[in-house]
PDB file of C-alpha atoms in Angstrom:
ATOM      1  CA  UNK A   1      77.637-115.822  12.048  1.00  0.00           C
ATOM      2  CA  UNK A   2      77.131-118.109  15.607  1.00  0.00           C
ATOM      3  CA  UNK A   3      76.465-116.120  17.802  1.00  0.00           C
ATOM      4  CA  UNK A   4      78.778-115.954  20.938  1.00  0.00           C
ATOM      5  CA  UNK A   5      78.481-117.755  24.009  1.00  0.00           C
ATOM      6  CA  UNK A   6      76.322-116.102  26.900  1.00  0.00           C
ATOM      7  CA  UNK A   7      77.411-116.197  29.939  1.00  0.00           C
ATOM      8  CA  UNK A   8      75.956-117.688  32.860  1.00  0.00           C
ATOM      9  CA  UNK A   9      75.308-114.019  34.400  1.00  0.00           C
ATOM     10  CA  UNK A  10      72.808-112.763  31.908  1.00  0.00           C
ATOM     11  CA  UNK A  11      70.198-115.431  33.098  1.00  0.00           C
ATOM     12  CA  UNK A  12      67.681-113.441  34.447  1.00  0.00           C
ATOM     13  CA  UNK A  13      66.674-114.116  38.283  1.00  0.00           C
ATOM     14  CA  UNK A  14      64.357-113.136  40.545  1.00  0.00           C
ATOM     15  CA  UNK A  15      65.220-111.706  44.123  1.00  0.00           C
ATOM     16  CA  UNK A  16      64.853-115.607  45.874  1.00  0.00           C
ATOM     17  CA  UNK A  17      67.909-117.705  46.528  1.00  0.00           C
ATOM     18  CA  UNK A  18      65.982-120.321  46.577  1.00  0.00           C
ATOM     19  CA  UNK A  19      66.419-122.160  42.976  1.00  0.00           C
ATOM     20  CA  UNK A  20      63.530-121.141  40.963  1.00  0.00           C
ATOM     21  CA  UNK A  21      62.629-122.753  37.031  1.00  0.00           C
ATOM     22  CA  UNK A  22      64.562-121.820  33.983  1.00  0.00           C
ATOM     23  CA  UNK A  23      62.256-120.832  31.015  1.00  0.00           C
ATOM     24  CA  UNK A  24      64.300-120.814  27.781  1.00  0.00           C
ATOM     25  CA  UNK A  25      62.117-118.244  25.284  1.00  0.00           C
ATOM     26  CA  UNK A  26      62.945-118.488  21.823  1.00  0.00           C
ATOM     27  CA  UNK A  27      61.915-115.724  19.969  1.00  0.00           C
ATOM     28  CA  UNK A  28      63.206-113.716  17.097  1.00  0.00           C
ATOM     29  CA  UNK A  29      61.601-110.546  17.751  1.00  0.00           C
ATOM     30  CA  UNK A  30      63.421-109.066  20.299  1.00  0.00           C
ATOM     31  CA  UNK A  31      60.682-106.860  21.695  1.00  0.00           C
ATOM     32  CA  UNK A  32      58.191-110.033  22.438  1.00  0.00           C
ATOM     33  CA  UNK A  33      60.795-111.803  23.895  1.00  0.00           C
ATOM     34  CA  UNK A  34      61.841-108.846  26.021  1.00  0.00           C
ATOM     35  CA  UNK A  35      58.126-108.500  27.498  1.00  0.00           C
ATOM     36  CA  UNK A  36      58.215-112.087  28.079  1.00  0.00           C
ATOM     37  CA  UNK A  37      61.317-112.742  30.012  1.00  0.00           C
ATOM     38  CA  UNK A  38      60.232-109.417  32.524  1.00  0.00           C
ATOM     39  CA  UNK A  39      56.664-110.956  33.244  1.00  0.00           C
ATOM     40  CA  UNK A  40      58.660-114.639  33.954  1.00  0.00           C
ATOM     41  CA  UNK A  41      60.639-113.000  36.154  1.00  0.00           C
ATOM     42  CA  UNK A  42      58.441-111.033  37.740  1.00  0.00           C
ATOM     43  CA  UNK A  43      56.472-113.970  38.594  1.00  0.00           C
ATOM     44  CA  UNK A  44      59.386-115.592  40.134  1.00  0.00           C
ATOM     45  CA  UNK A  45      60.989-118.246  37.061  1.00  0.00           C
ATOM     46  CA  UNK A  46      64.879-117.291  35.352  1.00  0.00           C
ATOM     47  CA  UNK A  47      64.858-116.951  31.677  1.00  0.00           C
ATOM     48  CA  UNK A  48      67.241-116.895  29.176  1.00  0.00           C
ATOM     49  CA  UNK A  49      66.711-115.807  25.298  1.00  0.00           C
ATOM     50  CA  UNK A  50      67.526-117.661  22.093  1.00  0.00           C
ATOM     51  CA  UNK A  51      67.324-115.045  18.794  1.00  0.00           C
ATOM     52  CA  UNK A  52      67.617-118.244  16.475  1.00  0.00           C
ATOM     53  CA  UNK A  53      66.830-121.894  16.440  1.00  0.00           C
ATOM     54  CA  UNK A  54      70.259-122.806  16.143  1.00  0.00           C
ATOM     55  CA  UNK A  55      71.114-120.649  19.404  1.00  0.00           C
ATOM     56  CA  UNK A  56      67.608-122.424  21.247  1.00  0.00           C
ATOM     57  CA  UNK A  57      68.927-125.413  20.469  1.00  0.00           C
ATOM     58  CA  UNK A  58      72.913-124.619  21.899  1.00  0.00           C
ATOM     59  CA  UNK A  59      71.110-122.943  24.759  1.00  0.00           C
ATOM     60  CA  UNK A  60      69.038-126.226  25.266  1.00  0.00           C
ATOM     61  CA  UNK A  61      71.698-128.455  25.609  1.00  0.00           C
ATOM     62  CA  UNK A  62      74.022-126.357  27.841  1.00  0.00           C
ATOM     63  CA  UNK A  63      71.407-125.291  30.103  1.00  0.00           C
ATOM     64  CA  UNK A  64      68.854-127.822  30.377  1.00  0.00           C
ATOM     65  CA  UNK A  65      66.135-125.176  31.038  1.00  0.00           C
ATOM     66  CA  UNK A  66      62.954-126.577  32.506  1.00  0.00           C
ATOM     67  CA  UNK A  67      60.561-125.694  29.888  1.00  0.00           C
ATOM     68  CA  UNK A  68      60.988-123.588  26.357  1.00  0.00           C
ATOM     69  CA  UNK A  69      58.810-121.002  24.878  1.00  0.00           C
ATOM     70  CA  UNK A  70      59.097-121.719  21.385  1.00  0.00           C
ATOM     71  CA  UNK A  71      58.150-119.169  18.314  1.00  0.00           C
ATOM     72  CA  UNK A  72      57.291-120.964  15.396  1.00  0.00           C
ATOM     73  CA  UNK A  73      58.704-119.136  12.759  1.00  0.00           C
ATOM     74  CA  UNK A  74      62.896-118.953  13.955  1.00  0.00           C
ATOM     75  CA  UNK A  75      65.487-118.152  11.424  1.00  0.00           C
ATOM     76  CA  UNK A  76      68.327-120.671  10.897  1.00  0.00           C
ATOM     77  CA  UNK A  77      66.048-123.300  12.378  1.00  0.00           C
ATOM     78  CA  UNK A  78      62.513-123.307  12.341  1.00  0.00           C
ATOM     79  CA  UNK A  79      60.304-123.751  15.550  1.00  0.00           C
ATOM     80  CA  UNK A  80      59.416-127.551  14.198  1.00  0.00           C
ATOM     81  CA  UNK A  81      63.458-128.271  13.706  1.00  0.00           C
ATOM     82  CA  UNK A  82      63.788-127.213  17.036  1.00  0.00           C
ATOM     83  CA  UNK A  83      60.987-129.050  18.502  1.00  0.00           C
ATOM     84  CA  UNK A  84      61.676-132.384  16.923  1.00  0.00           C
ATOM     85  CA  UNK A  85      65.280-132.171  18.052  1.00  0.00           C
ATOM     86  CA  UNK A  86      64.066-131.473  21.601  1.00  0.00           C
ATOM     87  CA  UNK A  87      62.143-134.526  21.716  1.00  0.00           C
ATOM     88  CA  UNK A  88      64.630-136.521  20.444  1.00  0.00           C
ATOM     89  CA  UNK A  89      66.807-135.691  23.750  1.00  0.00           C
ATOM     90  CA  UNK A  90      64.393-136.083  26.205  1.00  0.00           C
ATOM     91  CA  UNK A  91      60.960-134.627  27.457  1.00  0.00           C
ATOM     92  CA  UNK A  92      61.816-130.788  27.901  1.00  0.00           C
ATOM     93  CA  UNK A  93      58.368-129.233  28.324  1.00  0.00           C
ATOM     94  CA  UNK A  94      57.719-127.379  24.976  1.00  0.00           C
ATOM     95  CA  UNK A  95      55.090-124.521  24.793  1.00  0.00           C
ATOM     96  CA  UNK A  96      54.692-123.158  20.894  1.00  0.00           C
ATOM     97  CA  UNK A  97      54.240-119.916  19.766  1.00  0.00           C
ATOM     98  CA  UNK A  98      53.081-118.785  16.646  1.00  0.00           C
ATOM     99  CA  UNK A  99      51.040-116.014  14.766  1.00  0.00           C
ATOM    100  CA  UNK A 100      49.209-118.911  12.841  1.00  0.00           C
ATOM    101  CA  UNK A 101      45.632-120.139  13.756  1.00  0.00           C
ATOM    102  CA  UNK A 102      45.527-123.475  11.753  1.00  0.00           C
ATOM    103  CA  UNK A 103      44.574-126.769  13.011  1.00  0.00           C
ATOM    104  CA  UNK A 104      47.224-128.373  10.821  1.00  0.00           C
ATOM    105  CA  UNK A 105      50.286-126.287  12.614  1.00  0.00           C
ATOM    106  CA  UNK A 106      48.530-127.596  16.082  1.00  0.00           C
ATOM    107  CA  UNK A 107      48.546-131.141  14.961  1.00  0.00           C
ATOM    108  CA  UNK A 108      51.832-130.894  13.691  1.00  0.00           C
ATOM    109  CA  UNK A 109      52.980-129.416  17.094  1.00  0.00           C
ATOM    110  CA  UNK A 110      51.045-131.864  19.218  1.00  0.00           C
ATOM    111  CA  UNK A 111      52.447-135.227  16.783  1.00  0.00           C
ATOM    112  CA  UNK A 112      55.680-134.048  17.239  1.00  0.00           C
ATOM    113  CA  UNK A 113      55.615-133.496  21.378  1.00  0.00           C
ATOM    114  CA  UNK A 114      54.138-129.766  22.007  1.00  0.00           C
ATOM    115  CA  UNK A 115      52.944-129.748  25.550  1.00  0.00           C
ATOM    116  CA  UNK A 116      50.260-126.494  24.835  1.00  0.00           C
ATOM    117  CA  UNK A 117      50.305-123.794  21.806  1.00  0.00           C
ATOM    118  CA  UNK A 118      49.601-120.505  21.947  1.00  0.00           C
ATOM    119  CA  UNK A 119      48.581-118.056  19.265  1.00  0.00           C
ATOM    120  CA  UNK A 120      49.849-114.285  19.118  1.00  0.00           C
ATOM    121  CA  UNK A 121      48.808-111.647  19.878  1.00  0.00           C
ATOM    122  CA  UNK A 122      48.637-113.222  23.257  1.00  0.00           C
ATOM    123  CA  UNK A 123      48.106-112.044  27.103  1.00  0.00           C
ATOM    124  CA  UNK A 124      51.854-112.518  28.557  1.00  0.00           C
ATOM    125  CA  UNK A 125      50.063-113.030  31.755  1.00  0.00           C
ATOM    126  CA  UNK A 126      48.496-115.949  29.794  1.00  0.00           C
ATOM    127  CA  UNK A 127      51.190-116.629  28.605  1.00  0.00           C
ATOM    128  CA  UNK A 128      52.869-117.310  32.228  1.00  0.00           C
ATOM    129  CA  UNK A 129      49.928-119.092  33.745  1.00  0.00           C
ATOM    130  CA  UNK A 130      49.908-121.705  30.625  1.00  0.00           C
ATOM    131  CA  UNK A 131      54.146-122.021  31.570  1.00  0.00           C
ATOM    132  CA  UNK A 132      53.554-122.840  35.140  1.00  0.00           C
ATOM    133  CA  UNK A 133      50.719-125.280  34.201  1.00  0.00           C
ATOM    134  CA  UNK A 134      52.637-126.997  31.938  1.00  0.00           C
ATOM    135  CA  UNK A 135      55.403-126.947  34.885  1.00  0.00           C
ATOM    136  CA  UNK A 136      52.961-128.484  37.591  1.00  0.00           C
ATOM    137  CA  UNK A 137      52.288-130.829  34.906  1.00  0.00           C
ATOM    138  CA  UNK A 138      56.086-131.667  34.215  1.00  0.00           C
ATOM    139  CA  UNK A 139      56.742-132.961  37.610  1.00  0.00           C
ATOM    140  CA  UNK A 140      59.796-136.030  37.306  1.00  0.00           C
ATOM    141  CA  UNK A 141      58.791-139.821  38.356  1.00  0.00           C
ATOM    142  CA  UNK A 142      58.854-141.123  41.676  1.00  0.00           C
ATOM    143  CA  UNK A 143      60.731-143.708  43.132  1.00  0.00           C
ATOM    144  CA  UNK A 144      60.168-145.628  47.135  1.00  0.00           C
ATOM    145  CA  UNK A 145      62.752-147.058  48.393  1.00  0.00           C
ATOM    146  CA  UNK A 146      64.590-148.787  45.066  1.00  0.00           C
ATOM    147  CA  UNK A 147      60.591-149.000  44.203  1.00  0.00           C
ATOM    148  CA  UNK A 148      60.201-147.528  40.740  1.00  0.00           C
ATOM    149  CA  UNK A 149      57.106-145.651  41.849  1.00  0.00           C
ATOM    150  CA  UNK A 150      55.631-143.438  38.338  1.00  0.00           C
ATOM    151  CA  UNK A 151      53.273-140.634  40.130  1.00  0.00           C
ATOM    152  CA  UNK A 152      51.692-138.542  37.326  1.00  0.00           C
ATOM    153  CA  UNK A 153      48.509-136.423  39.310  1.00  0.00           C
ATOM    154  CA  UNK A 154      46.365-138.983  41.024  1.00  0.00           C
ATOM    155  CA  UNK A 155      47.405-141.741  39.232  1.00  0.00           C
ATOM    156  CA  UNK A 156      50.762-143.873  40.986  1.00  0.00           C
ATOM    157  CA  UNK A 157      51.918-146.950  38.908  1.00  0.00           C
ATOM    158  CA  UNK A 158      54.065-149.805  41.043  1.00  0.00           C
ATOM    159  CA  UNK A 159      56.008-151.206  38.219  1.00  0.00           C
ATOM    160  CA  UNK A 160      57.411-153.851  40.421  1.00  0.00           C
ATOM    161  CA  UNK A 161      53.703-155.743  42.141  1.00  0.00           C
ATOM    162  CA  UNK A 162      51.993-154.188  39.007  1.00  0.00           C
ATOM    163  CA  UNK A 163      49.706-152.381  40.634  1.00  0.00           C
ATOM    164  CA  UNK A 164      47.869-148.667  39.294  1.00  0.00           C
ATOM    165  CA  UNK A 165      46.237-146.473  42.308  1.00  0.00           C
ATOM    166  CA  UNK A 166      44.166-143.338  42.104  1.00  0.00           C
ATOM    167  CA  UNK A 167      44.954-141.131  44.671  1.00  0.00           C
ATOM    168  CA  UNK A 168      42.561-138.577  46.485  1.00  0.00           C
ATOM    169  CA  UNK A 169      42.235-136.791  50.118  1.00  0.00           C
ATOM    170  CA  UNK A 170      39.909-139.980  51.157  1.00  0.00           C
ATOM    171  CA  UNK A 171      41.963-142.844  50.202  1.00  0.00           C
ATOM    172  CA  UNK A 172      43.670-144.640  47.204  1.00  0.00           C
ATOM    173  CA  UNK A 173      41.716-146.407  44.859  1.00  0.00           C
ATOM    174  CA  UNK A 174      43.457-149.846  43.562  1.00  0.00           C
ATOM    175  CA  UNK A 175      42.144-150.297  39.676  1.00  0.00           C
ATOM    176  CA  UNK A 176      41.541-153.633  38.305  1.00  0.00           C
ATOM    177  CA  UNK A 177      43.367-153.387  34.735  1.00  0.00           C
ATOM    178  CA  UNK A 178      44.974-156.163  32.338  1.00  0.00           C
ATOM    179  CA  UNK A 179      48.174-156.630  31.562  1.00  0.00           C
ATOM    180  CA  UNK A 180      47.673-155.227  28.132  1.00  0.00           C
ATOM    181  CA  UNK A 181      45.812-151.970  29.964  1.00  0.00           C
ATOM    182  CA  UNK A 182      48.548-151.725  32.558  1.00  0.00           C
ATOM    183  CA  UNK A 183      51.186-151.593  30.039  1.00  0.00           C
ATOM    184  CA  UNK A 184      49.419-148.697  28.037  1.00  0.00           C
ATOM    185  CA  UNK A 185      48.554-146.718  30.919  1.00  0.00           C
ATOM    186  CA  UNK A 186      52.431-146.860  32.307  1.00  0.00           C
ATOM    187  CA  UNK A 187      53.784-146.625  28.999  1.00  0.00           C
ATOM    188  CA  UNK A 188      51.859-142.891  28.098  1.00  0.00           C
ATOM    189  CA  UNK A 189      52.846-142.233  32.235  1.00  0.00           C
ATOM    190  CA  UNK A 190      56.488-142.312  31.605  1.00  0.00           C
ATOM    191  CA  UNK A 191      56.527-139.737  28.948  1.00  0.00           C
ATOM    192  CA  UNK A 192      52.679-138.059  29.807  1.00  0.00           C
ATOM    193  CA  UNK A 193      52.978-134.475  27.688  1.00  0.00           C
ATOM    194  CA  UNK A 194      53.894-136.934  24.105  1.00  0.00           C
ATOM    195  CA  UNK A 195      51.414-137.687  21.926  1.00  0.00           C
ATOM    196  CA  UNK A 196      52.120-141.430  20.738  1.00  0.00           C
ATOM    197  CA  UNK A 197      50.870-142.907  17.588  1.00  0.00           C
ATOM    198  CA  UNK A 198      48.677-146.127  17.763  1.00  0.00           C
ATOM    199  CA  UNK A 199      51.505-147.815  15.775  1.00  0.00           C
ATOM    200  CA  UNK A 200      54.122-146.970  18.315  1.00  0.00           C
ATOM    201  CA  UNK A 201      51.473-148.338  21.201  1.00  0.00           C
ATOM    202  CA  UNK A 202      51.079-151.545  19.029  1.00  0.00           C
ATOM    203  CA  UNK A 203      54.697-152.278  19.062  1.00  0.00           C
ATOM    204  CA  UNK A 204      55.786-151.433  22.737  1.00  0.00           C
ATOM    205  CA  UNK A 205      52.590-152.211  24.863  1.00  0.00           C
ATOM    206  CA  UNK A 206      50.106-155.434  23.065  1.00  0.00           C
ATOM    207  CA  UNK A 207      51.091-158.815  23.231  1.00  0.00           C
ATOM    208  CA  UNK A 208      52.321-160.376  20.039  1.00  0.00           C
ATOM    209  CA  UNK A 209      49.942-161.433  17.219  1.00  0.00           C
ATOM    210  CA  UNK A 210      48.537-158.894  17.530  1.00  0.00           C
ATOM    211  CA  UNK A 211      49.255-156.566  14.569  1.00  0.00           C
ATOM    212  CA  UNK A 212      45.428-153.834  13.825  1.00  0.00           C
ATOM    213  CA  UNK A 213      46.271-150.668  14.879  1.00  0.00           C
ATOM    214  CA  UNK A 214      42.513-150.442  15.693  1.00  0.00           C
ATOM    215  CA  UNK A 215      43.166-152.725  18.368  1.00  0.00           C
ATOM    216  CA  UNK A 216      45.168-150.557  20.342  1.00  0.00           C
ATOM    217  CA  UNK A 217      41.670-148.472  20.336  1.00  0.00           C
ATOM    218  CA  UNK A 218      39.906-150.552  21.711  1.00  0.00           C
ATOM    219  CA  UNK A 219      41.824-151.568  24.511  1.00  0.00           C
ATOM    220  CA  UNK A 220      42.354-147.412  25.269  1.00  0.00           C
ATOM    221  CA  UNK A 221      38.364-147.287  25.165  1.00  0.00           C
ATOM    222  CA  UNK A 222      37.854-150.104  27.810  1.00  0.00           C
ATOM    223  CA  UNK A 223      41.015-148.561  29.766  1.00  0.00           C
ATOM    224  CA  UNK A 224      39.266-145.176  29.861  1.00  0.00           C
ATOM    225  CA  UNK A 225      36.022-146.749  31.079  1.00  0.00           C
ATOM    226  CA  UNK A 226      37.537-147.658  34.283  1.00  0.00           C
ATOM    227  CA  UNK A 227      39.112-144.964  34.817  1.00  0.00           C
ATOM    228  CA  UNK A 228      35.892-142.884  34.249  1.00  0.00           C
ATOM    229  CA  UNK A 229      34.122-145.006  36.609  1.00  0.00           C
ATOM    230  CA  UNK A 230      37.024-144.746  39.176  1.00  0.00           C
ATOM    231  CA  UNK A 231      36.346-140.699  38.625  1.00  0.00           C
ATOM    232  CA  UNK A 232      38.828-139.656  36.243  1.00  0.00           C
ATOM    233  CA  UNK A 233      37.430-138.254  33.576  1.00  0.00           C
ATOM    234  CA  UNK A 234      39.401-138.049  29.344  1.00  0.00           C
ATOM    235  CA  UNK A 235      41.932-140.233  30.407  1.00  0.00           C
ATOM    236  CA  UNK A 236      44.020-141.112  28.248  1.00  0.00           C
ATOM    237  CA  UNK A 237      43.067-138.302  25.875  1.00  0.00           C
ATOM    238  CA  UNK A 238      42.818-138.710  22.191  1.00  0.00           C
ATOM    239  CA  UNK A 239      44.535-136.655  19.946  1.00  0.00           C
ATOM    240  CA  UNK A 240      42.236-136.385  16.634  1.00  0.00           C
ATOM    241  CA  UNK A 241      44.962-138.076  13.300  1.00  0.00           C
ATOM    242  CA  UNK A 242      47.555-138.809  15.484  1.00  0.00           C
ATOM    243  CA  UNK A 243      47.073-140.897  18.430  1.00  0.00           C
ATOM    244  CA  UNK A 244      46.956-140.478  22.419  1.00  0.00           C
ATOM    245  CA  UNK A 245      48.579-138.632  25.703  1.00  0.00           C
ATOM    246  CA  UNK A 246      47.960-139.260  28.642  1.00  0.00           C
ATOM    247  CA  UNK A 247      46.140-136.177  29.295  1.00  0.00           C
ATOM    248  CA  UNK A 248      45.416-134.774  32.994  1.00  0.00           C
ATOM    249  CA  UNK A 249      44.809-137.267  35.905  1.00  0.00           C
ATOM    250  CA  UNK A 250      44.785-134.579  38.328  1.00  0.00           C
TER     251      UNK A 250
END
């Protein structure tokens, strides 16, 4: 049976007027999910629950929360339904949940778009800090005056004079990249908590001819290089069988 419609009053909020992040927690044991939505609230974000993928998914799409907690194993729907759905309307912030320690689940979480995992039994406390990390993280594009401006952390991408600067208290940094590196870099910047395959970078960001996946790792290796020796350090990040993220250019 679908369950009913919730109305817009049992969203929980915190004693601010000020507008304050929805967290959509999808969780089938009612219990967890209870303990979870009264430490998010108590640290100041809404929350709303989903018992069911199906209902995450409805509840997604109505409310546009601004980041799900999302339990693995959901009936109707499972946490990897959900997920995959999610990504294919946008870049929701995703955290997973799941009482399974295997590096296959987290690879399957990451290729798919999980921005962090997180096994139970956890530390709800954790469980909140990881949420507004991921949040800080989630921050929308920039733009300057018509200027598409991407700012992801330090790093600020003028897609119209092509130019990538790292920004810090004593000044911005201009980097010296190639076209080829400049496309990669903005490319994983417009979507930074997605994991994309090497294919997917070979078809949207190298110039044609060239068809070796390997390629694409060698231009990532010489485009981390300078950005280690401009001072920012695993960027992009690799994701072991699957590809690269951006990572953290904070």
């Amino acid at each position: 049976m679908p369950h009913p419609p919730i109305p817009a009053s049992r969203v929980a909020t915190s004693q601010s007027s000020a507008p304050r992040a929805l967290v959509l927690v999808a969780e089938d044991e009612p219990e967890i999910a209870e303990i979870l939505s009264a430490y998010l609230d108590r640290n100041g974000l809404r929350s709303i629950h989903a018992a069911d993928g199906r209902q995450a998914l409805d509840l997604h799409l109505s409310l546009k929360p601004d980041l799900v907690l999302l339990d693995v194993g959901m009936p109707r729907l499972d946490g990897w339904q959900v997920l995959s759905e999610i990504r294919h309307r946008g870049e929701t912030p995703v955290i997973m949940l799941t009482a399974m320690d295997q590096d296959m689940d987290k690879l399957t979480g990451l290729r798919i778009g999980a921005d962090d995992y997180i096994v139970k039994p956890f530390n709800p406390a954790e469980v909140v800090a990881r949420v507004n990390a991921v949040l800080r993280r989630s921050r929308p594009a920039g733009r300057d005056h018509g200027r598409e401006v991407i700012r992801v952390g330090r790093l600020h991408a003028d897609m119209e004079s092509h130019e990538i600067r790292l920004c810090s208290p004593d000044g911005d940094q201009p980097l010296a990249l190639t076209l080829t590196e400049f496309r990669l870099l903005t490319h994983l910047m417009h979507a930074p908590r997605r994991v994309f395959s090497r294919g997917e970078l070979l078809v949207a960001c190298l110039p044609e001819g060239e068809t070796l996946e390997r390629t694409v790792d060698s231009h990532v290796s010489k485009l981390r290089k300078k950005l280690e020796a401009a001072g920012l350090e695993a960027v992009p990040a690799s994701v072991r069988g699957v590809g690269y993220r951006l990572g953290d250019p904070s």
